[in-house]
Amino acid sequence: MTTRLRIFAAALIFACLALTASVHAAKPNILLIVGDDMGYSDVGFHGCKDIPTPNLDALAASGVRFTNGYVSGPYCSPTRAGLMTGRYQTRFGHEFNPGANQGLPLTEKTIADRLKAAGYITGCVGKWHLGSLPEMHPQKRGFDEFFGFLGGAHSYFDAGGILRGTEPVKELDYTTDAFGREAVSFIERHKAGPWFLYLAFNAVHTPMHATDDRLAKFPNVADKQRRTYNAMMLAMDEAIGRVRKKLADAGLEQNTLVTFISDNGGPTMPGVTVNGSRNDPLRGSKRTTLEGGIRVPFVVSWPDRVKPGVFQQPAIQLDLHVTALAAAGVDVKPEWKLDGVNLLPFLSGEKSGAPHAALYWRFGEQMAIRAGDYKLVRYDSNADTRTGARKQPVTAAKLYNLAADIGETKDLAAEQPDKLKKLQAKWDVWNATLVPPLWGGGKTDSDGREPGAPTKGKRRKNQSK
Ligand code: CA
């Protein structure tokens, strides 16, 4: 071999090694998708029959479906605060939906802050609901880009009040379609990556607005509210399908961590603005600490690293924060005091058992703790009435074995007083680490609406065709 050839060969080997190293070191893109007020049973992968959700089903099939996936609150903003911070929101007073001059405390860092510091381009599309004050805008909370609205609910048609960055824009598309469009655009513009996108739909939260073409796909659904709900779910599923197609077309499908949750359970009981959702076989509703309020559709997909399957142990949306940081190679600092757990070793089989010794909830006087199969809960007594007439704020403590009784029908409190005591003591220890709520009492179904933002848009026929 001549010297020149030797140098060439060495250079070639070096180049190959460098390329291999860079491929292995490529940080994954991260896409957190959140649905709003979805029923537990309203996706195909939970057996839903009257709403086709092929794109959510394909996402679930591409990754891990959690049968005991929870959110840390039964309401929109608290859950989103938990996801954004990786901490129980009751640790920093974000127990209820914020009012006009309230939002995610500025003492808290968001996942966007952390991923941006790790070199990610960060985007937020959809519903923010973590404060409308200028200093609480997504672009002040770690996001490079924002398209959406700041409050808790919004019209889906002729949507004034939609912002691109801080500039109001007149959005002509049905907003669920618009959020899908903007997510696709974000991925296209930043496909060189790594990027982080928080795609937070307001579908299927009220107001109940659907496009005519989608309503026409459900001629046999007699209940008008359910029919509209189905059409709104279909729109969200289609938007997710367009985003997944974009990932595939851009060659990013394998190395993108995609997660999906609903921010809370379906609102089904008197006292909340119901939307036609269904939580069966779970009992309870949005605004309750029964399973129907806090157990949600929950998916983690990362084809390069996570083998498809089903995960049965309890997990919570706080974990998605820490899992995303782990995927991005961010070292979690103890002083961040995160409550979430990196799920990746559990999904790979490197670790077995439950990620958490227990999961906890506090929502005003309502509470819950889940440890193993057992759950201790004090819930909104409205869930036990048909009228919504409230006799007492919360029930006595009830004990359920969820493995045997997913519907929380058989109270074991009298049978197993020691178990009850133990769980109560464990919850008391956790509760002592929390702070009082910064605002509100959770007594009303405040949607956290922006002052003056319309919720009743004019409907334009077939506009999304
Ligand atoms: Ca919600």
XYZ file of C-alpha atoms and ligand atoms in Angstrom:
466
model
C 0.000 0.000 0.000
C 1.458 3.364 -0.958
C 1.703 6.052 1.672
C -0.922 8.073 -0.124
C -3.296 5.126 -0.221
C -2.643 4.477 3.472
C -3.490 8.066 4.338
C -6.616 7.854 2.194
C -7.688 4.599 3.876
C -7.078 6.042 7.333
C -9.056 9.164 6.455
C -11.892 7.024 5.146
C -12.008 4.922 8.327
C -11.932 8.092 10.437
C -14.779 9.589 8.409
C -16.845 6.422 8.817
C -16.264 6.363 12.568
C -17.153 10.024 12.876
C -20.340 9.476 10.883
C -21.291 6.460 13.008
C -20.652 8.430 16.178
C -22.750 11.343 14.967
C -25.617 9.013 13.979
C -25.532 7.370 17.412
C -25.280 10.702 19.167
C -28.192 12.236 17.229
C -30.559 13.604 19.810
C -34.138 12.519 19.262
C -36.808 15.034 18.415
C -39.511 15.286 21.057
C -43.215 15.720 20.437
C -45.631 15.912 23.375
C -49.262 15.777 22.204
C -52.091 16.602 24.602
C -55.822 16.171 24.030
C -58.342 18.062 26.155
C -61.263 16.599 28.138
C -61.200 13.323 26.209
C -63.054 10.346 27.566
C -60.986 7.340 28.629
C -62.899 5.024 26.306
C -63.016 7.331 23.276
C -60.048 5.922 21.358
C -59.898 2.806 19.217
C -57.055 1.380 21.289
C -59.368 1.408 24.312
C -62.116 -0.289 22.344
C -64.117 2.708 21.110
C -66.529 1.635 18.378
C -68.275 4.804 17.249
C -65.268 7.080 16.635
C -62.570 6.040 14.185
C -59.150 7.049 15.568
C -56.812 5.270 13.118
C -53.957 7.709 13.627
C -54.002 7.564 17.415
C -54.302 3.780 17.154
C -51.278 3.668 14.818
C -49.336 5.855 17.240
C -50.254 3.524 20.117
C -49.275 0.475 18.032
C -45.913 2.070 17.223
C -45.071 2.389 20.912
C -46.226 1.552 24.396
C -49.805 1.902 25.557
C -50.190 2.466 29.295
C -53.181 0.794 30.949
C -52.627 2.745 34.184
C -51.571 6.116 32.792
C -52.524 9.070 34.986
C -52.451 12.845 35.077
C -51.707 14.723 38.297
C -54.956 16.707 38.309
C -58.542 16.365 37.131
C -58.485 19.787 35.435
C -56.873 21.447 32.410
C -54.358 23.943 33.733
C -53.075 22.023 36.793
C -52.283 18.993 34.636
C -50.494 21.104 32.028
C -48.518 22.804 34.820
C -47.430 19.349 36.026
C -46.398 18.284 32.536
C -44.467 21.487 31.864
C -42.583 21.390 35.200
C -42.272 17.647 35.912
C -43.522 18.421 39.430
C -46.789 17.921 41.247
C -48.387 21.301 40.589
C -49.650 21.362 44.187
C -46.013 21.855 45.232
C -46.161 25.393 43.874
C -49.763 26.364 44.379
C -51.078 25.648 40.854
C -53.870 23.498 42.230
C -56.749 24.984 40.214
C -57.359 26.711 36.904
C -55.870 30.220 37.008
C -57.887 33.413 36.609
C -57.068 36.338 34.347
C -53.988 37.594 36.202
C -52.651 34.232 37.305
C -50.584 31.497 35.758
C -47.627 29.154 36.089
C -45.487 30.726 38.833
C -42.323 32.322 37.466
C -40.319 30.410 40.076
C -40.849 27.267 37.986
C -38.791 26.157 34.988
C -40.512 24.436 32.093
C -39.471 21.502 29.952
C -38.970 24.011 27.134
C -36.473 25.971 29.294
C -34.554 22.752 29.903
C -34.597 21.436 26.329
C -33.738 24.855 24.897
C -30.684 24.933 27.178
C -29.770 21.508 25.751
C -29.749 22.891 22.199
C -33.314 22.139 21.151
C -35.470 24.400 19.012
C -38.697 24.656 20.967
C -42.263 25.234 19.793
C -45.698 25.391 21.391
C -48.833 25.015 19.278
C -52.385 25.178 20.626
C -53.809 25.829 24.080
C -51.462 27.353 26.657
C -53.665 27.926 29.734
C -50.666 28.690 31.937
C -51.153 32.441 32.163
C -52.109 35.320 29.882
C -49.820 37.937 31.414
C -46.930 39.045 29.155
C -44.318 37.471 31.443
C -46.184 34.156 31.327
C -46.342 33.934 27.533
C -44.888 30.659 26.144
C -42.031 32.591 24.571
C -41.076 33.794 28.064
C -41.241 30.205 29.330
C -38.664 28.563 27.098
C -40.469 28.337 23.777
C -38.858 29.845 20.670
C -42.168 29.806 18.814
C -45.840 29.919 19.725
C -49.029 29.587 17.708
C -52.309 29.276 19.566
C -54.260 30.915 22.362
C -53.390 31.718 25.945
C -56.631 30.862 27.773
C -58.423 27.645 28.582
C -61.095 27.478 25.895
C -61.565 28.915 22.455
C -63.897 28.995 19.484
C -62.971 26.555 16.723
C -64.398 28.768 13.966
C -63.460 32.242 12.747
C -61.077 32.281 15.623
C -60.093 35.788 16.566
C -57.586 35.955 19.401
C -55.233 33.336 17.976
C -51.635 34.486 18.336
C -48.572 33.844 16.238
C -45.897 34.716 18.740
C -47.477 37.730 20.402
C -49.292 38.983 17.276
C -53.022 38.317 16.901
C -53.879 36.647 13.600
C -57.209 36.023 11.942
C -57.389 32.243 11.659
C -59.753 30.999 8.962
C -59.234 27.255 9.327
C -61.045 25.198 11.927
C -58.589 25.563 14.797
C -57.846 21.834 15.221
C -56.865 21.777 11.521
C -54.845 24.951 12.031
C -52.928 23.450 14.964
C -52.128 20.354 12.864
C -51.008 22.593 9.993
C -48.737 24.650 12.268
C -47.229 21.516 13.830
C -46.404 20.194 10.347
C -44.886 23.551 9.423
C -42.761 23.584 12.597
C -41.373 20.127 11.797
C -40.672 21.110 8.174
C -38.841 24.295 9.166
C -36.757 22.630 11.859
C -36.320 19.135 10.466
C -32.521 19.382 10.821
C -33.326 19.289 14.562
C -33.162 18.531 17.304
C -36.538 20.068 18.023
C -39.144 19.909 20.788
C -42.787 20.519 19.982
C -45.580 20.767 22.546
C -48.775 20.223 20.553
C -51.589 20.995 22.962
C -55.004 20.636 21.368
C -58.087 22.183 22.940
C -60.092 19.434 21.233
C -62.389 18.034 22.550
C -63.068 20.735 25.133
C -66.181 22.871 24.818
C -67.434 24.874 22.910
C -68.790 21.996 20.862
C -67.936 23.072 17.316
C -67.458 20.625 14.457
C -67.164 20.904 10.680
C -70.095 19.791 8.518
C -68.045 17.320 6.504
C -67.003 15.497 9.659
C -70.489 15.641 11.219
C -71.759 13.989 8.020
C -69.585 10.968 8.792
C -71.705 10.114 11.825
C -75.273 9.898 10.463
C -76.158 7.058 12.825
C -75.158 8.798 16.041
C -78.519 10.016 17.312
C -77.281 12.028 20.285
C -76.415 15.449 18.906
C -73.747 16.207 21.472
C -72.059 12.842 20.993
C -72.164 13.326 17.225
C -70.406 16.682 17.516
C -67.899 15.196 19.952
C -67.148 12.363 17.527
C -66.575 14.840 14.698
C -64.219 16.875 16.915
C -62.304 13.736 17.927
C -62.034 12.792 14.258
C -60.534 16.216 13.494
C -57.890 15.777 16.184
C -57.085 12.283 14.982
C -56.684 13.577 11.419
C -54.391 16.382 12.585
C -52.243 13.837 14.435
C -52.212 11.739 11.255
C -50.873 14.685 9.247
C -48.163 15.260 11.840
C -47.151 11.588 11.808
C -47.079 11.599 8.000
C -44.806 14.618 8.103
C -42.451 12.803 10.484
C -42.379 9.811 8.120
C -41.882 11.946 4.988
C -39.023 13.827 6.640
C -37.390 10.561 7.742
C -37.841 11.490 11.400
C -40.306 8.821 12.502
C -37.703 6.457 13.999
C -35.841 8.963 16.131
C -38.711 11.080 17.446
C -40.114 10.498 20.917
C -43.866 11.028 20.637
C -46.173 10.960 23.647
C -49.925 11.353 23.869
C -52.228 11.978 26.830
C -55.514 13.667 27.573
C -55.090 16.466 30.129
C -57.899 15.029 32.281
C -60.805 12.631 31.981
C -64.032 13.309 30.113
C -66.474 15.724 31.790
C -69.543 13.559 32.228
C -71.255 14.594 35.442
C -73.542 17.410 36.508
C -71.592 20.489 37.509
C -69.115 20.484 34.639
C -69.589 21.565 31.037
C -70.139 18.100 29.613
C -69.048 17.366 26.041
C -70.457 13.934 25.196
C -67.336 11.999 26.219
C -67.342 8.566 27.867
C -65.030 7.233 30.556
C -66.369 3.709 30.959
C -65.353 1.357 32.466
C -64.015 4.078 34.754
C -66.266 5.858 37.224
C -66.301 9.620 37.692
C -65.577 12.626 35.576
C -63.297 15.564 34.994
C -63.107 17.517 38.291
C -63.095 14.340 40.390
C -60.236 12.278 41.791
C -62.103 9.127 40.791
C -60.416 7.218 37.966
C -62.646 8.894 35.374
C -61.050 12.230 36.213
C -57.395 11.233 36.291
C -56.744 8.011 34.349
C -56.327 8.842 30.672
C -55.241 7.452 27.297
C -51.436 7.458 27.600
C -48.916 6.502 24.887
C -45.127 6.680 24.552
C -43.617 5.968 21.132
C -39.957 6.105 20.072
C -39.394 3.449 17.392
C -35.576 3.690 17.572
C -35.461 2.960 21.278
C -38.774 1.706 22.650
C -40.190 -1.673 21.714
C -43.962 -1.611 21.150
C -46.053 -3.121 23.911
C -48.355 -2.545 26.850
C -47.223 -1.163 30.223
C -49.393 -2.097 33.167
C -47.734 -0.304 36.082
C -49.054 3.102 37.163
C -47.309 6.040 35.509
C -48.138 9.743 35.446
C -47.726 12.633 33.010
C -44.949 14.073 35.240
C -42.913 11.110 33.994
C -43.167 12.311 30.399
C -41.227 15.430 31.364
C -38.362 13.423 32.880
C -38.464 10.779 30.140
C -38.121 13.507 27.493
C -35.171 15.042 29.366
C -33.521 11.621 29.590
C -34.062 11.040 25.865
C -32.438 14.398 25.173
C -29.452 13.516 27.360
C -30.237 16.230 29.920
C -28.865 15.506 33.388
C -31.633 16.032 35.897
C -30.341 18.059 38.856
C -31.546 17.128 42.374
C -32.307 20.787 43.083
C -34.947 20.742 40.352
C -36.953 18.509 42.713
C -38.767 16.685 39.940
C -41.460 14.186 40.836
C -41.477 12.393 37.491
C -39.473 9.263 36.746
C -37.579 8.356 33.570
C -39.741 5.587 32.092
C -37.242 4.433 29.452
C -35.472 1.789 31.626
C -38.881 0.396 32.575
C -39.971 0.237 28.948
C -36.736 -1.449 27.857
C -36.941 -4.015 30.644
C -33.709 -2.763 32.203
C -35.739 -1.999 35.319
C -38.767 -3.969 36.445
C -41.609 -3.228 38.804
C -43.417 0.024 39.419
C -41.775 3.371 38.596
C -43.439 4.917 41.682
C -44.031 3.589 45.203
C -47.216 5.678 45.122
C -48.992 8.359 43.105
C -50.759 11.260 44.819
C -53.492 13.771 44.135
C -54.868 16.820 45.911
C -57.587 18.958 44.382
C -59.095 21.131 47.101
C -60.775 18.818 49.562
C -60.596 15.955 47.134
C -57.614 13.649 47.402
C -56.321 10.299 46.270
C -53.344 8.043 46.646
C -52.593 4.956 44.601
C -50.064 2.413 45.837
C -49.952 -0.959 44.114
C -53.476 -2.065 43.311
C -55.055 0.007 46.071
C -56.435 3.489 45.974
C -57.676 5.662 48.800
C -59.893 8.496 47.609
C -62.133 11.319 48.824
C -64.021 12.582 45.813
C -66.518 15.238 44.801
C -69.856 14.042 46.150
C -71.573 15.293 42.999
C -70.326 12.115 41.380
C -72.798 10.203 43.551
C -75.845 12.245 42.605
C -77.797 12.578 39.411
C -78.863 16.132 39.986
C -75.629 17.896 40.732
C -77.179 19.095 43.995
C -74.282 19.202 46.365
C -74.859 18.003 49.906
C -71.290 17.921 51.103
C -68.133 18.844 49.268
C -66.412 15.484 49.363
C -67.175 11.919 50.347
C -65.620 10.077 53.267
C -62.391 8.219 52.500
C -63.064 5.166 50.340
C -60.739 2.308 49.570
C -60.731 0.433 46.272
C -58.722 -2.410 44.811
C -58.342 -1.239 41.227
C -56.929 -4.533 39.953
C -60.157 -6.265 40.912
C -62.484 -3.275 40.631
C -61.471 -0.759 37.965
C -64.906 0.909 38.251
C -64.448 1.786 41.940
C -67.724 0.147 42.949
C -66.781 -1.831 46.078
C -65.598 0.310 48.988
C -63.227 -1.744 51.158
C -62.791 0.921 53.848
C -64.730 -1.014 56.518
C -63.137 -4.340 55.558
C -59.534 -3.173 55.503
C -59.142 -0.359 58.050
C -55.398 -0.980 58.405
C -54.842 -0.551 54.684
C -56.872 2.644 54.757
C -54.861 4.004 57.676
C -51.561 3.197 56.032
C -52.476 4.912 52.775
C -53.879 7.920 54.608
C -50.639 8.254 56.596
C -48.578 8.042 53.408
C -50.721 10.712 51.755
C -50.457 12.927 54.865
C -46.660 12.828 54.625
C -46.828 13.904 50.977
C -49.462 16.537 51.685
C -47.224 18.130 54.306
C -44.706 18.912 51.538
C -47.234 20.942 49.528
C -48.147 24.626 49.675
C -51.661 26.110 49.858
C -53.273 26.886 46.492
C -52.256 30.273 45.100
C -55.775 30.928 43.854
C -59.276 29.544 43.485
C -61.214 26.839 45.182
C -61.975 24.536 42.271
C -65.668 24.955 43.007
C -66.620 26.216 39.570
C -65.800 24.931 36.136
C -63.788 27.996 35.217
C -62.395 27.456 31.766
C -59.770 30.109 32.335
C -61.151 31.943 29.348
C -59.306 35.009 28.182
C -61.290 38.159 28.874
C -63.136 39.106 25.717
C -62.097 36.010 23.773
C -65.051 34.681 21.828
C -66.129 31.112 22.365
C -68.997 31.215 19.921
C -67.592 31.559 16.457
C -69.601 31.940 13.302
C -69.720 28.723 11.446
C -68.633 28.576 7.821
C -69.866 25.650 5.830
C -67.441 22.892 4.902
C -64.523 25.138 5.533
C -62.160 22.331 6.387
C -62.716 20.270 3.245
Ca -59.029 19.593 30.092
